[in-house]
XYZ file of C-alpha atoms in Angstrom:
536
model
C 101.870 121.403 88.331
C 104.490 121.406 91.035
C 107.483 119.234 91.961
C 105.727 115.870 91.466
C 105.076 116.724 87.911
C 108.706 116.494 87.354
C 109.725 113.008 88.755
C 110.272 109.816 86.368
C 107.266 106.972 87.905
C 110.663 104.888 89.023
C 111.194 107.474 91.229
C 108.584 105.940 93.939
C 107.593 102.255 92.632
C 110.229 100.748 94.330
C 108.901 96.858 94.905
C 107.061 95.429 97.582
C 107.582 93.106 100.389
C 106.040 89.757 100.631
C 104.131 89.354 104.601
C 102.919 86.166 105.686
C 99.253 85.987 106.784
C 95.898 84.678 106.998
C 92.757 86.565 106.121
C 93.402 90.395 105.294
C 90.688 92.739 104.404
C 90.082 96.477 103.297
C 88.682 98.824 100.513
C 89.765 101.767 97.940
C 86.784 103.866 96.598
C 86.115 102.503 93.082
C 88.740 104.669 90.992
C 91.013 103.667 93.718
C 90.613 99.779 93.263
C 91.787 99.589 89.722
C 94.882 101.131 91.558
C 95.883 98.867 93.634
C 94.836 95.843 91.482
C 97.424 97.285 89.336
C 100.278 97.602 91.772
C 99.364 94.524 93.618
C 98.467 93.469 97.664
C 101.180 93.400 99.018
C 99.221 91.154 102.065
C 99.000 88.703 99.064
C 102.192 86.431 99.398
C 102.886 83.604 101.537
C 99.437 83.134 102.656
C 99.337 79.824 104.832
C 95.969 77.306 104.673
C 92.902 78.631 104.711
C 94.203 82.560 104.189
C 93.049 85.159 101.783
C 93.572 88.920 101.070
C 91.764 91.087 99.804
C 93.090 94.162 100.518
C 95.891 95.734 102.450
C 95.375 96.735 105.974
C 93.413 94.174 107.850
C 95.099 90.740 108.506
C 93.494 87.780 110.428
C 94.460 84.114 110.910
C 93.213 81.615 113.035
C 95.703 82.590 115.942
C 95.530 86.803 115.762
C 94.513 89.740 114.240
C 97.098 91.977 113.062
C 96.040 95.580 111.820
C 98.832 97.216 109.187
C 99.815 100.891 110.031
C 100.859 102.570 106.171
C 102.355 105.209 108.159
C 105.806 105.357 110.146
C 105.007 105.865 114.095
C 107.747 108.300 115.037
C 106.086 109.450 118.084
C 102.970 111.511 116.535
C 100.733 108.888 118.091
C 99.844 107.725 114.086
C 101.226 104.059 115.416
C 97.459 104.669 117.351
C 94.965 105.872 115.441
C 95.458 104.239 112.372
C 94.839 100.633 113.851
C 92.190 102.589 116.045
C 90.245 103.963 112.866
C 90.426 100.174 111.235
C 89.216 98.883 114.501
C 86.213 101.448 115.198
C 84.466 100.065 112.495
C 85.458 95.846 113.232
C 84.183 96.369 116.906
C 87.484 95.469 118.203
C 88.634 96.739 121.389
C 92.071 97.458 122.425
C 94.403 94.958 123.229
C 92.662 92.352 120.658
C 94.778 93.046 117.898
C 98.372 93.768 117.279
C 99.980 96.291 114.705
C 102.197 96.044 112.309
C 103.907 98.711 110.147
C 103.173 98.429 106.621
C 106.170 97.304 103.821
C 107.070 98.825 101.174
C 104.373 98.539 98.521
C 102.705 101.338 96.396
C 99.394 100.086 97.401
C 99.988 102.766 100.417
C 100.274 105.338 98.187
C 99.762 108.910 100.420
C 96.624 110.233 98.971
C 97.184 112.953 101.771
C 100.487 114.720 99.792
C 97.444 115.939 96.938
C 97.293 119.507 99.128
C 101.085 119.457 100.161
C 101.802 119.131 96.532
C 99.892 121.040 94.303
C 101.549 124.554 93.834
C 98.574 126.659 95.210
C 97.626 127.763 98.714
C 94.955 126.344 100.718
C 92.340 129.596 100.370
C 93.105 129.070 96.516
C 89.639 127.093 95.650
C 89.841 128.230 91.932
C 89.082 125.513 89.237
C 92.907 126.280 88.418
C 93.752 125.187 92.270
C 91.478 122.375 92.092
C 92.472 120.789 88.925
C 95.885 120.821 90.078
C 95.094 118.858 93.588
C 93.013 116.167 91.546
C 96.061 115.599 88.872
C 98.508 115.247 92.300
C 96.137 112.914 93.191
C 95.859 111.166 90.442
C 99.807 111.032 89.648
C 100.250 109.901 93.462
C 97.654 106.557 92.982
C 99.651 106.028 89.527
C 103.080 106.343 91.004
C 102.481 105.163 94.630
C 103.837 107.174 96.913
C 104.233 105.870 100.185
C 106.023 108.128 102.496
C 105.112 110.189 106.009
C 105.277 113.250 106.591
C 103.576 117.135 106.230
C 100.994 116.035 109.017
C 99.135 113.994 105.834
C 98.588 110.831 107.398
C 94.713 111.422 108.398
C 94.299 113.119 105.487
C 95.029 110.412 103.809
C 93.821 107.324 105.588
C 90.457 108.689 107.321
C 88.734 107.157 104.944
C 90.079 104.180 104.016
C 91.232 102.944 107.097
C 87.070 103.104 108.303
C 86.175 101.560 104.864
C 89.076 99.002 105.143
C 87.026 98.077 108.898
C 84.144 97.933 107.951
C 84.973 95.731 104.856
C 86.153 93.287 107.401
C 83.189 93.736 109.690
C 80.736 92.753 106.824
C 82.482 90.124 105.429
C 82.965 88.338 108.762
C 79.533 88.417 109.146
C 78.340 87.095 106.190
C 81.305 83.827 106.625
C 79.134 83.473 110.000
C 75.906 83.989 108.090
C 77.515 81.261 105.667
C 77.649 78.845 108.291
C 75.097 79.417 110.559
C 71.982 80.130 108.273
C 71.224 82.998 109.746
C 70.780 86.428 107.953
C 73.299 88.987 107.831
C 70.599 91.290 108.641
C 70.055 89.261 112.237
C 73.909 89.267 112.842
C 75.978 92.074 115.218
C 79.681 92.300 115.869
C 81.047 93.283 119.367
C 84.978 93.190 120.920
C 85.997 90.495 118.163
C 83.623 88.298 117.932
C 80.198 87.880 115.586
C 76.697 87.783 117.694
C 74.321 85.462 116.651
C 71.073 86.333 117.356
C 70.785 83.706 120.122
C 73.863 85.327 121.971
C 76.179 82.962 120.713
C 79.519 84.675 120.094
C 81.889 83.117 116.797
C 86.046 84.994 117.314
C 86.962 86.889 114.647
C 89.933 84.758 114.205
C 87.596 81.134 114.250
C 85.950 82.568 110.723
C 89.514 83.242 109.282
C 88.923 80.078 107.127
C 85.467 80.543 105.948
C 85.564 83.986 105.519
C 88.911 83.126 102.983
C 85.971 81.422 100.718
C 84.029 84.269 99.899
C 83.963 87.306 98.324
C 84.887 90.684 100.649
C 82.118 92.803 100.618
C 82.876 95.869 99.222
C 79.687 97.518 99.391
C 79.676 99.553 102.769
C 79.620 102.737 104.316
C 81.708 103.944 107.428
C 78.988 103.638 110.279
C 77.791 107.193 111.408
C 80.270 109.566 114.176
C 77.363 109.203 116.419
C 77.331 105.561 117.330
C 81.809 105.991 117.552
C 83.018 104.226 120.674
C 87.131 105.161 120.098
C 87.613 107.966 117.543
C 86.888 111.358 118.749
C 86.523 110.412 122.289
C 89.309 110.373 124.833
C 90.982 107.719 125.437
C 94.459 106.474 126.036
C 96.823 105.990 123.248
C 98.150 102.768 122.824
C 101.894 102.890 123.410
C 101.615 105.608 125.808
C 101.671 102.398 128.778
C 104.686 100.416 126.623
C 106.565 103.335 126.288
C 106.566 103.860 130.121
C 107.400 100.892 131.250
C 109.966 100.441 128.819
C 107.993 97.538 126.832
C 107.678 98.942 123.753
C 111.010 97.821 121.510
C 112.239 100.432 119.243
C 114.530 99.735 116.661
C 117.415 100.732 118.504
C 116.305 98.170 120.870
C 116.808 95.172 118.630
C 119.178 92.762 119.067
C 119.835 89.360 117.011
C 122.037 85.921 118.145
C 125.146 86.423 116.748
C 124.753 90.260 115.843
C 127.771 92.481 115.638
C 128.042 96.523 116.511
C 129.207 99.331 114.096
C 129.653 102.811 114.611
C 131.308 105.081 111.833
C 133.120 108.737 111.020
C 131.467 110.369 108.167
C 132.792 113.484 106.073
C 131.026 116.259 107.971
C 131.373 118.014 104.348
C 128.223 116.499 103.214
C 128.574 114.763 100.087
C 132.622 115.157 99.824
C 135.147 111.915 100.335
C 137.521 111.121 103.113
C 140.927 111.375 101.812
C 142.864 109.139 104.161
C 142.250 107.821 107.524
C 144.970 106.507 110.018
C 143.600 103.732 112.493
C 146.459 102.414 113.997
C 145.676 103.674 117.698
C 141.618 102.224 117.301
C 142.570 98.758 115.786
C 144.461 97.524 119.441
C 141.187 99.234 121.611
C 139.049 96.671 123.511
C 136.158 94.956 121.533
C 136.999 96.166 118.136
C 136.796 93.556 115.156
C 137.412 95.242 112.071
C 137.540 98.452 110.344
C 136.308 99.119 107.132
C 136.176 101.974 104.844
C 133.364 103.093 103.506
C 131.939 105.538 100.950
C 132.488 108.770 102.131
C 133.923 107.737 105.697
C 135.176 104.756 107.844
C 133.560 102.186 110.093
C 134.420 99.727 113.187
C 133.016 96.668 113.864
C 133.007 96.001 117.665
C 131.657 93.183 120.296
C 129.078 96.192 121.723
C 128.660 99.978 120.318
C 130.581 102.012 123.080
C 133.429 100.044 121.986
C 132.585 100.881 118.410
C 132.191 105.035 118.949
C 135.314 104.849 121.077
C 137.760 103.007 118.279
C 135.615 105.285 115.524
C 136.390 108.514 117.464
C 140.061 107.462 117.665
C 140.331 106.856 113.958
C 142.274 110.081 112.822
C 140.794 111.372 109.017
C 140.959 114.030 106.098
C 138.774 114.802 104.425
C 137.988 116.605 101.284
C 136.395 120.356 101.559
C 132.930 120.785 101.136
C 131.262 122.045 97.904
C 128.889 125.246 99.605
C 130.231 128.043 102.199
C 131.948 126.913 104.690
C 130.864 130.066 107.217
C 127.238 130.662 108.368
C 127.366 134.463 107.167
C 127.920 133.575 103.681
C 125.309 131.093 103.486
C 123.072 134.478 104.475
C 124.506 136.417 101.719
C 123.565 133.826 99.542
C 120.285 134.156 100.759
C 120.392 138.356 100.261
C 121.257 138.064 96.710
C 118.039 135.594 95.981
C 115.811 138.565 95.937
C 115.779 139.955 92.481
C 113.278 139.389 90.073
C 115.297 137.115 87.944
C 114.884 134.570 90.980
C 111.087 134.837 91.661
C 109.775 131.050 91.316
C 106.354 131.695 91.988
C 103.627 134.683 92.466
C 101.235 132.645 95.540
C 99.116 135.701 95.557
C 98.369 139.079 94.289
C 95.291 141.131 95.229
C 95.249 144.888 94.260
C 97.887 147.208 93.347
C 100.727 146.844 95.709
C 103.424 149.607 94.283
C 100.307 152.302 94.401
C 99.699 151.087 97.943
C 102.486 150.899 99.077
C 102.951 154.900 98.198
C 100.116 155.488 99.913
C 100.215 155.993 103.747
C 103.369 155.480 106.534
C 105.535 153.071 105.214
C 106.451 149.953 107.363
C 109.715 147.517 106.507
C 110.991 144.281 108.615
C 113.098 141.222 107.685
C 112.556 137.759 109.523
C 115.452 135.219 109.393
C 115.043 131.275 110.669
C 118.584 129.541 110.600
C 119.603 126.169 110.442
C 118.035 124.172 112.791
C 118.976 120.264 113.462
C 116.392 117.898 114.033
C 117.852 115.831 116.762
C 115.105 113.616 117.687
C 115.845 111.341 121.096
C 117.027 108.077 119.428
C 119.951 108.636 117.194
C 120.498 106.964 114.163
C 120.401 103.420 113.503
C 119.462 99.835 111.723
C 120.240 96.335 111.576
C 121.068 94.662 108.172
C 122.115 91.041 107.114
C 123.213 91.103 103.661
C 123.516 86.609 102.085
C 123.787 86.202 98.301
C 120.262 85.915 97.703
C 119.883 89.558 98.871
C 119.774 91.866 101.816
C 117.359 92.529 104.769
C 116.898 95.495 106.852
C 115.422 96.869 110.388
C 115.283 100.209 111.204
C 112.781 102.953 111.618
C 111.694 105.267 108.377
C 109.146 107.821 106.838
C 109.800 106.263 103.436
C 109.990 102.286 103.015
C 110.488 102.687 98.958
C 112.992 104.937 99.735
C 115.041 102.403 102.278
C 114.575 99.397 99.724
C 115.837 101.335 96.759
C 118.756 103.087 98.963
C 120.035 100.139 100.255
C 119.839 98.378 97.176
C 121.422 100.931 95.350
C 124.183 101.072 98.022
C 125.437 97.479 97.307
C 124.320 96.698 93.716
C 121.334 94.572 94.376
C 117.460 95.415 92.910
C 114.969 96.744 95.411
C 112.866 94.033 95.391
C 115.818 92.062 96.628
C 115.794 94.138 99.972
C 113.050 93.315 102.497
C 112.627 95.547 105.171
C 111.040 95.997 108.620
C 110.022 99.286 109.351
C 110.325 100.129 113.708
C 108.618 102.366 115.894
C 111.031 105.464 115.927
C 111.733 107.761 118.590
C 111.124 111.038 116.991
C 112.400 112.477 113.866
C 111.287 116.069 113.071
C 112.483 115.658 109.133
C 115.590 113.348 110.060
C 114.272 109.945 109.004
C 113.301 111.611 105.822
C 116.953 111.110 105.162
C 118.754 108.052 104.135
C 122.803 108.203 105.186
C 122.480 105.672 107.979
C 120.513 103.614 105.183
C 123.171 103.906 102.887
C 126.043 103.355 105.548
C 124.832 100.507 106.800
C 124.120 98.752 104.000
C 128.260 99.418 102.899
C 128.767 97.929 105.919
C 126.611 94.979 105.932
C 127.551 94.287 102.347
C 131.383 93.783 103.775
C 130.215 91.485 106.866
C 127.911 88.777 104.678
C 126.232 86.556 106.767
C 126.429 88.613 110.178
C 123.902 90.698 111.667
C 124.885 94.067 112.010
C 123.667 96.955 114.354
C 124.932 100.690 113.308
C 124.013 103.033 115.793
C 125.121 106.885 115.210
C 127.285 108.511 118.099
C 125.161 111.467 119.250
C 128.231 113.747 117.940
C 127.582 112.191 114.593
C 124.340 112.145 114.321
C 124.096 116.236 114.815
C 127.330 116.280 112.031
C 125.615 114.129 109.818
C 121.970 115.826 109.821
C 120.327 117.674 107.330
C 118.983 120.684 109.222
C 116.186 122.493 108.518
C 116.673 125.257 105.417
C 117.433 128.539 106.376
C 115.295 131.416 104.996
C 114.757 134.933 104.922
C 111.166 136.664 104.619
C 111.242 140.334 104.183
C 108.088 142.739 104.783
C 107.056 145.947 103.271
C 103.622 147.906 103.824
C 102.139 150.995 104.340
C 99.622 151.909 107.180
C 96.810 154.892 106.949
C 94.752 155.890 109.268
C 95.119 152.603 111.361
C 94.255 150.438 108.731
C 96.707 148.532 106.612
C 96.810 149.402 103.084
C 99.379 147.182 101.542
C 101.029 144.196 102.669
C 104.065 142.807 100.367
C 105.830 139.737 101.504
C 108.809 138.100 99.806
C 110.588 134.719 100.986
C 113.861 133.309 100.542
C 115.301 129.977 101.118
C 117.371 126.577 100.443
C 114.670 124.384 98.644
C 114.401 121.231 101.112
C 111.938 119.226 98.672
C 114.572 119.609 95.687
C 117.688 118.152 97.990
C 115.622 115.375 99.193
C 114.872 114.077 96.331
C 118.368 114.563 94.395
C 119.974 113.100 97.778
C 117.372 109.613 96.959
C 118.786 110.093 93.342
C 116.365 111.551 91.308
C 116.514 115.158 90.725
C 113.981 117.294 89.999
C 114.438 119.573 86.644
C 114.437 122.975 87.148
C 115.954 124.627 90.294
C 112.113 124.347 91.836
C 113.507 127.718 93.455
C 113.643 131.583 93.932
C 112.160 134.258 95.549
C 107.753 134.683 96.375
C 106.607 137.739 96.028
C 103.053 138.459 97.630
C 103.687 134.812 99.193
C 102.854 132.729 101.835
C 105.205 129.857 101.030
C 107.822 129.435 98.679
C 110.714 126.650 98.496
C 113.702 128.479 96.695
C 117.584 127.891 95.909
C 120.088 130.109 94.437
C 121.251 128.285 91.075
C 124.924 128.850 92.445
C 124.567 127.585 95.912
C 124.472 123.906 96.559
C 121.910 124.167 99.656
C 120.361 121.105 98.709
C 123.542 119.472 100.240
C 122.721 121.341 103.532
């Protein structure tokens, strides 16, 4: 059943966070209901007068419509299309709504990880293949999920986003219906507003109250591609004209009234301690408030973060060896001595013969190699935290809110539910906010400075040190070729297993080394039982 078969449900219900707001709107299919009546709206708390939810991606009160984005933007445009799907089907146009990245709740579950997750390949339509997708699917609704990432978010919000629109659209017209006498059947919707059949236009956000009074209808269908205004056709995305002219605030670009700077010096041995530090030469450098040793590491608190990653830098350290190779070329040979049979973690596909074929006609041999690669995006590393007694709360820009909130909380001794947190728009990430050491880091830090804001940002030197690069892996190829024509292909893959390290570094591991050698693959996740590349 795959890797997801193997994690405890704790491992992704991790509390949600309460939003303010007035009317919200959307729709599950009907298994998928039951779902997130069990896990809860997490649009549902601290509605003001007149609000009501219903479900959680649409959110209007009388002064504004807000449209939830379940998925982190972190520059694949998904910060666009998702409130663009919602608002297809509400006939809004853009600039009459604003977006807001979704909390961390269950009830954004990634319905889209089904395929990523089930241990067959995407030719394999077998009843074997497709039982396995529709038990990930129904063990990601039970667990909920809610991360981005393997290009899933369309996959998984398509369809709900267009239902979750035209929920709204519906149900605003029959709270205008309500009040007006009219039939719904004589009532359009165009740019925000409800048309009467007079001409008469009602805003959106002038029904908020009414439309809290009555039941959402749930009975609707996504309107047909051919009457689409915005999806499929081109148009401009949304940020593209904030992000060039420097409008659009990402969450390195927060600041707070009162707000300290950190900056800190990690054990470039991932996972390993520092074993002293000597800071005498950073603690008389301009700006610098306090230093504080952390975890695995040490931090300075500064008036502004150059002055931080200057006293940091200065801060002289051991540290304790790391646990894997410490040269490149025997992180390879671990990779060579994967591929014996005792090793092989999965068979994707076998057609034919392949030792008779590959006898037969001019044999053919290669071997591939991808190294380490780090992800680097353009904003380094960051967050802001204030940590009271009551409980912590945290800005930054992520792929997996559960994972921040139970991180963090984890970090400092405090329950998830007792972290809020606002995810930002990010400036890339490639993989690296999958990963949770600023998270972690700043939390320590926070959790030391109670009361004040604090802003971590990541030297650019640190941020490489302190990345998890891409695996390495080695594919190697054998065939045979007669008479122009290929008569046996065999391909066998080797790497560190990415999924497995992830999910041990978030503190639940995964049973099993979920890891060898493919034969006949086209995708295999793999690590040696003796080499630690999870902590890679």
């Amino acid at each position: 059943m795959g890797v997801m078969q193997n994690l405890s449900r704790r491992a992704f219900i991790v509390g949600s966070a309460a939003v303010a707001g007035g009317i919200a709107f959307g729709s599950y299919s009907h298994a998928e209901q039951a779902v997130a009546t069990a896990h809860g709206n997490p649009l549902a708390a601290g509605l003001g007068p007149n609000a009501v939810t219903f479900n959680p991606w649409v959110e209007i009160s009388p002064q504004k419509i807000t449209l939830i984005a379940q998925h982190a933007d972190i520059g694949q445009g998904v910060g666009s299309v998702q409130p663009i799907l919602i608002a297809e089907e509400m006939d809004l146009d853009p600039g009459q709504f604003e977006i807001r990245f979704a909390g961390p709740s269950p009830a954004y579950f990634n319905s889209g990880f089904a395929d990523e997750f089930a241990p067959f390949v995407a030719a394999d339509q077998s009843p074997a293949a497709e039982a396995a997708r529709a038990a990930t699917l129904e063990y990601l609704r039970k667990t909920g999920l809610q991360m981005t990432g393997g290009s899933s978010t369309i996959p998984d919000t398509y369809e709900k986003l267009r239902v979750a629109g035209a929920v709204a659209r519906e149900t605003l017209k029959a709270a205008a219906a309500k009040r007006s006498g009219i039939p719904i059947a004589d009532i359009r919707t165009q740019s925000g507003h409800v048309i009467l059949p007079n001409g008469s236009k009602i805003a959106y956000v002038d029904l908020a109250a009414e439309a809290a009074k009555i039941a959402p209808v749930l009975d609707v269908k996504p309107r047909d591609p051919s009457t689409w205004r915005m999806v499929g056709k081109p148009m401009m995305r949304l940020d593209v004209r904030p992000k060039v002219m420097g409008e659009l605030k990402f969450g390195i670009d927060l600041k707070m009234d009162g707000m300290l700077f950190a900056s800190v010096k990690l054990n470039p041995n991932k996972g390993q301690p520092m074993k002293s530090y000597n800071a005498s030469k950073a603690q008389s450098m301009p700006g610098v408030k306090k230093i504080l040793e952390i975890k695995n590491g040490v931090a300075v608190i500064a008036t502004n973060s150059w002055y931080a990653m200057q006293a940091v830098d200065a801060i002289d350290c051991q540290w304790a060896p790391s646990a894997y190779p410490a040269e490149q070329a025997d992180h390879w040979k671990v990779l060579e001595a994967s591929f014996k049979p005792e090793f092989l973690g999965k068979e994707w596909r076998k057609i034919g013969d392949i030792e008779a074929g590959l006898k037969d006609g001019t044999p053919v041999q290669a071997e591939y190699r991808a190294p380490y690669l780090a992800h680097q995006p353009l904003e380094p590393l960051n967050g802001i935290a204030i940590v009271s007694d009551k409980g912590m709360e945290i800005w930054v820009g992520h792929q997996s809110p559960q994972a921040v909130q139970s991180i963090a909380a984890t970090a400092i001794g405090l329950k998830p539910e007792q972290v809020t947190f606002h995810n930002q728009w990010a400036g890339g990430s490639f993989g690296h906010r999958l990963e949770y050491e600023n998270i972690r880091v700043l939390a320590e830090i926070a959790n030391q400075m109670r009361g004040t804001p604090i802003k971590l940002v990541f030297s650019r030197e640190e941020d490489f040190l302190q990345d998890i690069p891409r695996q390495i892996s080695v594919a190697r190829h054998k065939g045979s070729v007669k008479n122009g024509k290929i008569v046996a292909a065999d391909l066998q893959s080797a790497s560190t297993a990415p999924l497995k390290g992830l999910l041990e570094r978030y503190g639940h591991p995964v049973k099993g080394s979920r890891c060898a050698i493919g034969r006949r693959a086209v995708e295999c996740l793999l690590r040696h039982p003796e080499f630690p590349g999870h902590q890679l």
